[in-house]
């Protein structure tokens, strides 16, 4: 993928976009020393409040 294609995909990361479907958000906490998962949480994306949804979308764009 070139930069133009990546930029086009990033523009589609909007909450009200028709083609974007996010069902669950998974938060995983890992120990630094052993890289083992010590806690994880799974939340339905539609039940997360609007501010957090926007925060996640901003983080997705920056990846």
Short mmCIF file of C-alpha atoms in Angstrom, two decimals:
data_model
loop_
_atom_site.label_atom_id
_atom_site.label_comp_id
_atom_site.label_asym_id
_atom_site.label_seq_id
_atom_site.Cartn_x
_atom_site.Cartn_y
_atom_site.Cartn_z
CA UNK A 1 0.00 0.00 0.00
CA UNK A 2 1.22 3.45 -0.77
CA UNK A 3 0.74 6.56 1.36
CA UNK A 4 -2.26 7.70 -0.66
CA UNK A 5 -4.13 4.43 -0.05
CA UNK A 6 -3.33 4.50 3.67
CA UNK A 7 -4.55 8.11 3.91
CA UNK A 8 -7.80 7.12 2.19
CA UNK A 9 -8.38 4.30 4.69
CA UNK A 10 -7.63 6.56 7.66
CA UNK A 11 -10.25 9.05 6.45
CA UNK A 12 -12.86 6.32 6.78
CA UNK A 13 -12.29 5.93 10.54
CA UNK A 14 -15.37 7.90 11.55
CA UNK A 15 -18.09 6.81 13.95
CA UNK A 16 -20.93 7.30 11.48
CA UNK A 17 -19.22 5.71 8.46
CA UNK A 18 -21.39 3.08 6.71
CA UNK A 19 -18.59 0.62 5.95
CA UNK A 20 -16.98 0.67 9.40
CA UNK A 21 -18.35 -1.89 11.83
CA UNK A 22 -16.68 -2.29 15.22
CA UNK A 23 -18.34 -4.80 17.48
CA UNK A 24 -16.06 -5.23 20.49
CA UNK A 25 -13.18 -3.42 22.15
CA UNK A 26 -10.63 -5.62 23.85
CA UNK A 27 -8.28 -4.14 26.46
CA UNK A 28 -5.32 -6.34 27.36
CA UNK A 29 -2.87 -5.67 30.18
CA UNK A 30 0.52 -7.36 29.90
CA UNK A 31 3.39 -7.58 32.38
CA UNK A 32 6.49 -5.88 31.04
CA UNK A 33 8.99 -8.40 32.34
CA UNK A 34 7.36 -11.64 31.18
CA UNK A 35 4.98 -10.43 28.45
CA UNK A 36 2.19 -12.46 30.03
CA UNK A 37 -1.42 -11.32 29.99
CA UNK A 38 -2.53 -10.65 33.55
CA UNK A 39 -5.90 -9.02 32.82
CA UNK A 40 -8.19 -8.44 29.85
CA UNK A 41 -11.58 -6.81 29.33
CA UNK A 42 -14.00 -7.04 26.43
CA UNK A 43 -16.69 -4.40 25.89
CA UNK A 44 -19.31 -4.01 23.17
CA UNK A 45 -18.31 -0.89 21.22
CA UNK A 46 -21.88 0.39 20.96
CA UNK A 47 -22.22 0.44 24.77
CA UNK A 48 -19.07 2.53 25.30
CA UNK A 49 -19.90 6.21 25.79
CA UNK A 50 -19.48 8.55 22.81
CA UNK A 51 -16.35 10.29 24.16
CA UNK A 52 -14.49 7.00 24.53
CA UNK A 53 -15.63 5.89 21.07
CA UNK A 54 -14.14 9.07 19.60
CA UNK A 55 -10.94 8.50 21.57
CA UNK A 56 -10.64 4.97 20.18
CA UNK A 57 -11.26 6.21 16.64
CA UNK A 58 -8.52 8.81 17.03
CA UNK A 59 -6.14 6.13 18.27
CA UNK A 60 -7.04 3.85 15.35
CA UNK A 61 -6.19 6.62 12.89
CA UNK A 62 -2.73 7.03 14.43
CA UNK A 63 -1.73 3.38 14.20
#
